[in-house]
mmCIF file of C-alpha atoms in Angstrom:
data_model
loop_
_atom_site.group_PDB
_atom_site.id
_atom_site.type_symbol
_atom_site.label_atom_id
_atom_site.label_comp_id
_atom_site.label_asym_id
_atom_site.label_seq_id
_atom_site.Cartn_x
_atom_site.Cartn_y
_atom_site.Cartn_z
ATOM 1 C CA UNK A 1 18.404 -32.725 23.648
ATOM 2 C CA UNK A 2 16.728 -29.218 22.493
ATOM 3 C CA UNK A 3 16.187 -26.858 25.366
ATOM 4 C CA UNK A 4 12.981 -26.109 25.981
ATOM 5 C CA UNK A 5 12.946 -22.399 25.684
ATOM 6 C CA UNK A 6 11.074 -20.634 28.505
ATOM 7 C CA UNK A 7 9.765 -17.559 29.002
ATOM 8 C CA UNK A 8 11.817 -13.757 27.578
ATOM 9 C CA UNK A 9 12.918 -11.045 29.764
ATOM 10 C CA UNK A 10 14.440 -7.820 29.372
ATOM 11 C CA UNK A 11 17.803 -9.496 29.550
ATOM 12 C CA UNK A 12 17.743 -12.560 27.134
ATOM 13 C CA UNK A 13 17.142 -9.257 24.059
ATOM 14 C CA UNK A 14 19.876 -8.588 21.797
ATOM 15 C CA UNK A 15 21.140 -5.144 22.513
ATOM 16 C CA UNK A 16 19.248 -1.969 23.753
ATOM 17 C CA UNK A 17 15.938 -1.804 23.996
ATOM 18 C CA UNK A 18 12.127 0.230 24.684
ATOM 19 C CA UNK A 19 9.962 -0.145 27.716
ATOM 20 C CA UNK A 20 7.225 -2.548 26.455
ATOM 21 C CA UNK A 21 3.940 -0.608 27.883
ATOM 22 C CA UNK A 22 0.973 0.597 25.606
ATOM 23 C CA UNK A 23 0.619 4.150 24.068
ATOM 24 C CA UNK A 24 -1.825 5.998 26.559
ATOM 25 C CA UNK A 25 -5.085 6.311 25.172
ATOM 26 C CA UNK A 26 -5.085 9.608 22.781
ATOM 27 C CA UNK A 27 -2.177 7.535 21.207
ATOM 28 C CA UNK A 28 -2.884 4.610 20.653
ATOM 29 C CA UNK A 29 -6.933 5.923 19.768
ATOM 30 C CA UNK A 30 -5.008 7.920 16.738
ATOM 31 C CA UNK A 31 -2.965 4.593 15.840
ATOM 32 C CA UNK A 32 -7.007 3.006 15.391
ATOM 33 C CA UNK A 33 -7.892 6.241 13.658
ATOM 34 C CA UNK A 34 -5.838 6.445 10.497
ATOM 35 C CA UNK A 35 -6.703 2.612 10.361
ATOM 36 C CA UNK A 36 -10.330 3.143 10.397
ATOM 37 C CA UNK A 37 -9.980 6.281 8.351
ATOM 38 C CA UNK A 38 -7.955 5.482 5.774
ATOM 39 C CA UNK A 39 -9.276 5.441 2.244
ATOM 40 C CA UNK A 40 -7.943 4.136 -1.484
ATOM 41 C CA UNK A 41 -8.606 7.882 -2.318
ATOM 42 C CA UNK A 42 -8.646 8.524 -6.436
ATOM 43 C CA UNK A 43 -10.741 12.271 -6.148
ATOM 44 C CA UNK A 44 -7.610 15.007 -5.577
ATOM 45 C CA UNK A 45 -7.870 19.015 -5.195
ATOM 46 C CA UNK A 46 -4.472 19.258 -6.617
ATOM 47 C CA UNK A 47 -2.375 21.955 -4.347
ATOM 48 C CA UNK A 48 0.755 20.657 -2.753
ATOM 49 C CA UNK A 49 2.664 18.721 -0.286
ATOM 50 C CA UNK A 50 5.160 21.060 0.892
ATOM 51 C CA UNK A 51 8.013 18.971 0.999
ATOM 52 C CA UNK A 52 9.187 18.749 4.733
ATOM 53 C CA UNK A 53 5.822 16.773 5.588
ATOM 54 C CA UNK A 54 6.579 14.870 2.153
ATOM 55 C CA UNK A 55 9.804 13.952 3.942
ATOM 56 C CA UNK A 56 7.992 12.682 7.036
ATOM 57 C CA UNK A 57 5.624 10.454 5.103
ATOM 58 C CA UNK A 58 8.937 8.676 3.429
ATOM 59 C CA UNK A 59 10.975 8.329 6.086
ATOM 60 C CA UNK A 60 8.022 6.594 7.987
ATOM 61 C CA UNK A 61 7.305 4.365 4.377
ATOM 62 C CA UNK A 62 10.639 3.491 4.587
ATOM 63 C CA UNK A 63 9.901 2.257 8.659
ATOM 64 C CA UNK A 64 8.989 -0.349 7.765
ATOM 65 C CA UNK A 65 9.629 -4.321 8.096
ATOM 66 C CA UNK A 66 10.574 -5.699 6.243
ATOM 67 C CA UNK A 67 11.989 -10.151 6.369
ATOM 68 C CA UNK A 68 14.942 -10.499 6.539
ATOM 69 C CA UNK A 69 15.575 -6.522 7.192
ATOM 70 C CA UNK A 70 15.751 -6.695 3.021
ATOM 71 C CA UNK A 71 14.528 -3.165 2.402
ATOM 72 C CA UNK A 72 12.595 -4.119 -1.080
ATOM 73 C CA UNK A 73 12.148 -0.283 -1.588
ATOM 74 C CA UNK A 74 12.606 2.242 -3.702
ATOM 75 C CA UNK A 75 10.451 5.675 -4.561
ATOM 76 C CA UNK A 76 10.347 7.860 -7.400
ATOM 77 C CA UNK A 77 9.486 10.629 -7.456
ATOM 78 C CA UNK A 78 7.415 11.964 -10.579
ATOM 79 C CA UNK A 79 6.983 15.860 -11.714
ATOM 80 C CA UNK A 80 7.112 16.720 -14.994
ATOM 81 C CA UNK A 81 3.533 16.705 -16.615
ATOM 82 C CA UNK A 82 4.550 15.048 -19.722
ATOM 83 C CA UNK A 83 5.809 12.018 -17.783
ATOM 84 C CA UNK A 84 2.609 11.933 -15.693
ATOM 85 C CA UNK A 85 0.066 12.025 -19.385
ATOM 86 C CA UNK A 86 2.810 8.890 -20.462
ATOM 87 C CA UNK A 87 1.405 7.095 -16.999
ATOM 88 C CA UNK A 88 -1.519 7.636 -17.532
ATOM 89 C CA UNK A 89 -1.780 6.289 -20.975
ATOM 90 C CA UNK A 90 -0.016 3.575 -19.185
ATOM 91 C CA UNK A 91 -3.226 3.073 -16.970
ATOM 92 C CA UNK A 92 -5.936 4.293 -18.884
ATOM 93 C CA UNK A 93 -4.788 1.237 -21.639
ATOM 94 C CA UNK A 94 -4.765 -1.041 -18.700
ATOM 95 C CA UNK A 95 -8.496 -0.272 -17.145
ATOM 96 C CA UNK A 96 -9.988 -0.921 -21.030
ATOM 97 C CA UNK A 97 -8.080 -4.498 -21.656
ATOM 98 C CA UNK A 98 -9.098 -5.021 -17.253
ATOM 99 C CA UNK A 99 -12.662 -4.158 -18.226
ATOM 100 C CA UNK A 100 -12.986 -6.387 -20.924
ATOM 101 C CA UNK A 101 -11.966 -8.526 -19.099
ATOM 102 C CA UNK A 102 -14.012 -8.451 -16.495
ATOM 103 C CA UNK A 103 -16.681 -9.100 -18.869
ATOM 104 C CA UNK A 104 -20.308 -8.696 -17.653
ATOM 105 C CA UNK A 105 -18.733 -5.947 -15.804
ATOM 106 C CA UNK A 106 -17.384 -3.990 -18.209
ATOM 107 C CA UNK A 107 -19.431 -1.109 -17.247
ATOM 108 C CA UNK A 108 -20.265 -1.204 -13.867
ATOM 109 C CA UNK A 109 -15.720 -0.896 -14.154
ATOM 110 C CA UNK A 110 -15.605 1.287 -16.718
ATOM 111 C CA UNK A 111 -18.106 4.314 -14.333
ATOM 112 C CA UNK A 112 -15.402 4.236 -12.527
ATOM 113 C CA UNK A 113 -12.999 6.789 -11.580
ATOM 114 C CA UNK A 114 -9.244 4.412 -11.208
ATOM 115 C CA UNK A 115 -6.546 6.763 -11.273
ATOM 116 C CA UNK A 116 -5.412 10.572 -9.913
ATOM 117 C CA UNK A 117 -2.357 10.582 -11.819
ATOM 118 C CA UNK A 118 -2.720 13.797 -13.542
ATOM 119 C CA UNK A 119 -4.509 15.324 -10.431
ATOM 120 C CA UNK A 120 -2.964 14.799 -7.492
ATOM 121 C CA UNK A 121 -0.079 17.094 -5.896
ATOM 122 C CA UNK A 122 2.799 14.334 -6.041
ATOM 123 C CA UNK A 123 2.885 10.806 -7.766
ATOM 124 C CA UNK A 124 5.411 8.844 -6.372
ATOM 125 C CA UNK A 125 6.370 5.105 -7.795
ATOM 126 C CA UNK A 126 7.238 2.698 -6.036
ATOM 127 C CA UNK A 127 10.109 -0.053 -7.281
ATOM 128 C CA UNK A 128 11.111 -2.826 -6.259
ATOM 129 C CA UNK A 129 15.399 -3.227 -7.492
ATOM 130 C CA UNK A 130 17.378 -5.688 -8.962
ATOM 131 C CA UNK A 131 19.201 -7.951 -7.265
ATOM 132 C CA UNK A 132 17.017 -8.915 -4.827
ATOM 133 C CA UNK A 133 17.167 -12.888 -5.086
ATOM 134 C CA UNK A 134 20.444 -12.046 -3.195
ATOM 135 C CA UNK A 135 18.115 -12.002 0.153
ATOM 136 C CA UNK A 136 17.584 -15.128 1.054
ATOM 137 C CA UNK A 137 17.293 -14.880 4.914
ATOM 138 C CA UNK A 138 12.681 -15.018 5.009
ATOM 139 C CA UNK A 139 12.658 -15.787 1.680
ATOM 140 C CA UNK A 140 14.022 -19.370 1.040
ATOM 141 C CA UNK A 141 10.565 -20.930 0.300
ATOM 142 C CA UNK A 142 8.458 -17.623 0.280
ATOM 143 C CA UNK A 143 9.910 -15.301 -2.235
ATOM 144 C CA UNK A 144 7.044 -12.860 -2.823
ATOM 145 C CA UNK A 145 8.181 -11.283 0.490
ATOM 146 C CA UNK A 146 9.396 -8.596 -1.186
ATOM 147 C CA UNK A 147 5.968 -7.869 -2.335
ATOM 148 C CA UNK A 148 5.148 -8.235 0.850
ATOM 149 C CA UNK A 149 7.543 -6.134 2.982
ATOM 150 C CA UNK A 150 7.407 -3.628 -0.192
ATOM 151 C CA UNK A 151 3.838 -2.816 0.445
ATOM 152 C CA UNK A 152 4.318 -2.848 4.566
ATOM 153 C CA UNK A 153 5.852 0.548 3.364
ATOM 154 C CA UNK A 154 2.519 0.869 0.848
ATOM 155 C CA UNK A 155 1.020 0.607 4.727
ATOM 156 C CA UNK A 156 3.235 2.976 6.434
ATOM 157 C CA UNK A 157 2.774 5.752 3.765
ATOM 158 C CA UNK A 158 -1.130 5.869 3.329
ATOM 159 C CA UNK A 159 -1.079 5.502 7.977
ATOM 160 C CA UNK A 160 0.761 9.285 8.122
ATOM 161 C CA UNK A 161 -0.584 10.754 5.264
ATOM 162 C CA UNK A 162 -3.800 10.188 6.529
ATOM 163 C CA UNK A 163 -2.195 11.636 9.288
ATOM 164 C CA UNK A 164 -1.220 13.797 8.155
ATOM 165 C CA UNK A 165 -4.254 14.648 6.297
ATOM 166 C CA UNK A 166 -3.523 14.131 3.234
ATOM 167 C CA UNK A 167 -5.477 10.877 0.315
ATOM 168 C CA UNK A 168 -3.449 8.341 -1.075
ATOM 169 C CA UNK A 169 -4.333 5.921 -3.711
ATOM 170 C CA UNK A 170 -2.344 2.689 -4.913
ATOM 171 C CA UNK A 171 -3.281 2.920 -8.252
ATOM 172 C CA UNK A 172 -1.551 -0.726 -10.261
ATOM 173 C CA UNK A 173 -3.672 -0.553 -13.525
ATOM 174 C CA UNK A 174 -0.465 -0.310 -15.920
ATOM 175 C CA UNK A 175 1.914 -2.515 -17.774
ATOM 176 C CA UNK A 176 5.219 -3.048 -15.138
ATOM 177 C CA UNK A 177 7.553 -3.646 -18.121
ATOM 178 C CA UNK A 178 6.536 -0.560 -19.804
ATOM 179 C CA UNK A 179 6.433 1.451 -17.245
ATOM 180 C CA UNK A 180 9.765 0.337 -16.368
ATOM 181 C CA UNK A 181 10.539 1.039 -19.816
ATOM 182 C CA UNK A 182 9.485 4.325 -19.205
ATOM 183 C CA UNK A 183 10.381 5.255 -15.639
ATOM 184 C CA UNK A 184 14.460 3.722 -17.181
ATOM 185 C CA UNK A 185 14.732 0.821 -14.433
ATOM 186 C CA UNK A 186 17.605 -1.428 -15.090
ATOM 187 C CA UNK A 187 16.750 -5.548 -15.504
ATOM 188 C CA UNK A 188 15.465 -6.985 -12.648
ATOM 189 C CA UNK A 189 13.513 -4.164 -11.396
ATOM 190 C CA UNK A 190 10.290 -3.694 -10.839
ATOM 191 C CA UNK A 191 7.296 -1.259 -10.232
ATOM 192 C CA UNK A 192 5.161 -2.015 -8.196
ATOM 193 C CA UNK A 193 2.477 0.703 -7.142
ATOM 194 C CA UNK A 194 2.174 4.194 -8.623
ATOM 195 C CA UNK A 195 1.565 6.043 -5.260
ATOM 196 C CA UNK A 196 -1.018 9.648 -6.130
ATOM 197 C CA UNK A 197 -0.803 11.605 -2.880
ATOM 198 C CA UNK A 198 -2.081 15.089 -2.307
ATOM 199 C CA UNK A 199 -4.648 17.090 -0.867
ATOM 200 C CA UNK A 200 -8.588 15.375 -1.156
ATOM 201 C CA UNK A 201 -11.948 17.805 -0.860
ATOM 202 C CA UNK A 202 -12.634 15.031 2.016
ATOM 203 C CA UNK A 203 -12.615 12.049 2.423
ATOM 204 C CA UNK A 204 -14.296 8.916 1.967
ATOM 205 C CA UNK A 205 -17.399 8.126 4.556
ATOM 206 C CA UNK A 206 -16.343 4.702 3.578
ATOM 207 C CA UNK A 207 -14.361 2.723 0.611
ATOM 208 C CA UNK A 208 -14.967 3.840 -2.434
ATOM 209 C CA UNK A 209 -15.331 0.210 -3.569
ATOM 210 C CA UNK A 210 -17.991 -0.225 -1.255
ATOM 211 C CA UNK A 211 -19.688 3.134 -1.471
ATOM 212 C CA UNK A 212 -20.065 1.904 -6.338
ATOM 213 C CA UNK A 213 -21.416 -1.136 -4.533
ATOM 214 C CA UNK A 214 -18.538 -3.003 -6.945
ATOM 215 C CA UNK A 215 -17.659 -5.136 -3.385
ATOM 216 C CA UNK A 216 -18.412 -4.908 0.392
ATOM 217 C CA UNK A 217 -15.753 -5.134 3.428
ATOM 218 C CA UNK A 218 -16.436 -9.809 4.330
ATOM 219 C CA UNK A 219 -17.944 -10.330 8.146
ATOM 220 C CA UNK A 220 -13.941 -10.045 10.431
ATOM 221 C CA UNK A 221 -16.066 -13.918 11.773
ATOM 222 C CA UNK A 222 -16.066 -16.012 8.712
ATOM 223 C CA UNK A 223 -11.220 -14.759 8.110
ATOM 224 C CA UNK A 224 -11.077 -16.609 11.501
ATOM 225 C CA UNK A 225 -10.705 -20.280 11.768
ATOM 226 C CA UNK A 226 -9.364 -21.879 15.117
ATOM 227 C CA UNK A 227 -6.224 -23.900 14.726
ATOM 228 C CA UNK A 228 -6.634 -25.998 11.816
ATOM 229 C CA UNK A 229 -7.845 -24.520 8.344
ATOM 230 C CA UNK A 230 -11.951 -24.554 8.405
ATOM 231 C CA UNK A 231 -12.791 -24.674 11.669
ATOM 232 C CA UNK A 232 -14.646 -21.917 13.041
ATOM 233 C CA UNK A 233 -12.955 -20.018 15.750
ATOM 234 C CA UNK A 234 -15.669 -19.036 18.858
ATOM 235 C CA UNK A 235 -18.182 -16.931 18.670
ATOM 236 C CA UNK A 236 -17.179 -12.759 19.628
ATOM 237 C CA UNK A 237 -18.515 -12.366 22.221
ATOM 238 C CA UNK A 238 -19.304 -9.003 21.353
#
């Protein structure tokens, strides 16, 4: 019979440890502020990102959690104007296709600004490398965990950018095969995101798509179930 494990203590943990204590109030508030004020930015004001700041942001991304510690992220920094224009063209081509696929919302969609590739101080393409199928830990039944892990790196970068007073936008309107060919990526790799990063004139007071009446943030209570699917969670006392 397998023994039932009891509550863990520090002596049960492998290797060195850090104290399990909360941040002090100002640091805790800063974390939540970055989360709540993060915005998917589309309007940039040019300028530059200092090299030391960019390195801090990339280190934050690189410290993201990943399933099986596979770290499925590679960052391609795109600085040349010609390459940016080619990426911009790929996005615009997919923008047209997406608009047509939206049917009656086509005209509303075409009014939205969907990218800042030509305006942002920095453009980073997050790509997943070949050989990801070799990572089985945590992916045997959920192979899409490589995508989930890469998204964690993007979120880390986003939050760190907000803390630095910089905007970031995640552009996903592109043909991944065409973008991979444009960037000379090896077979088996996959571009997941074009990230526009840099100074912005201001941050949207709320998500841009909400401000533009495209969609509204769902009520949290509608997303919470208790024990089984569809069973409402206990009412929020607040």
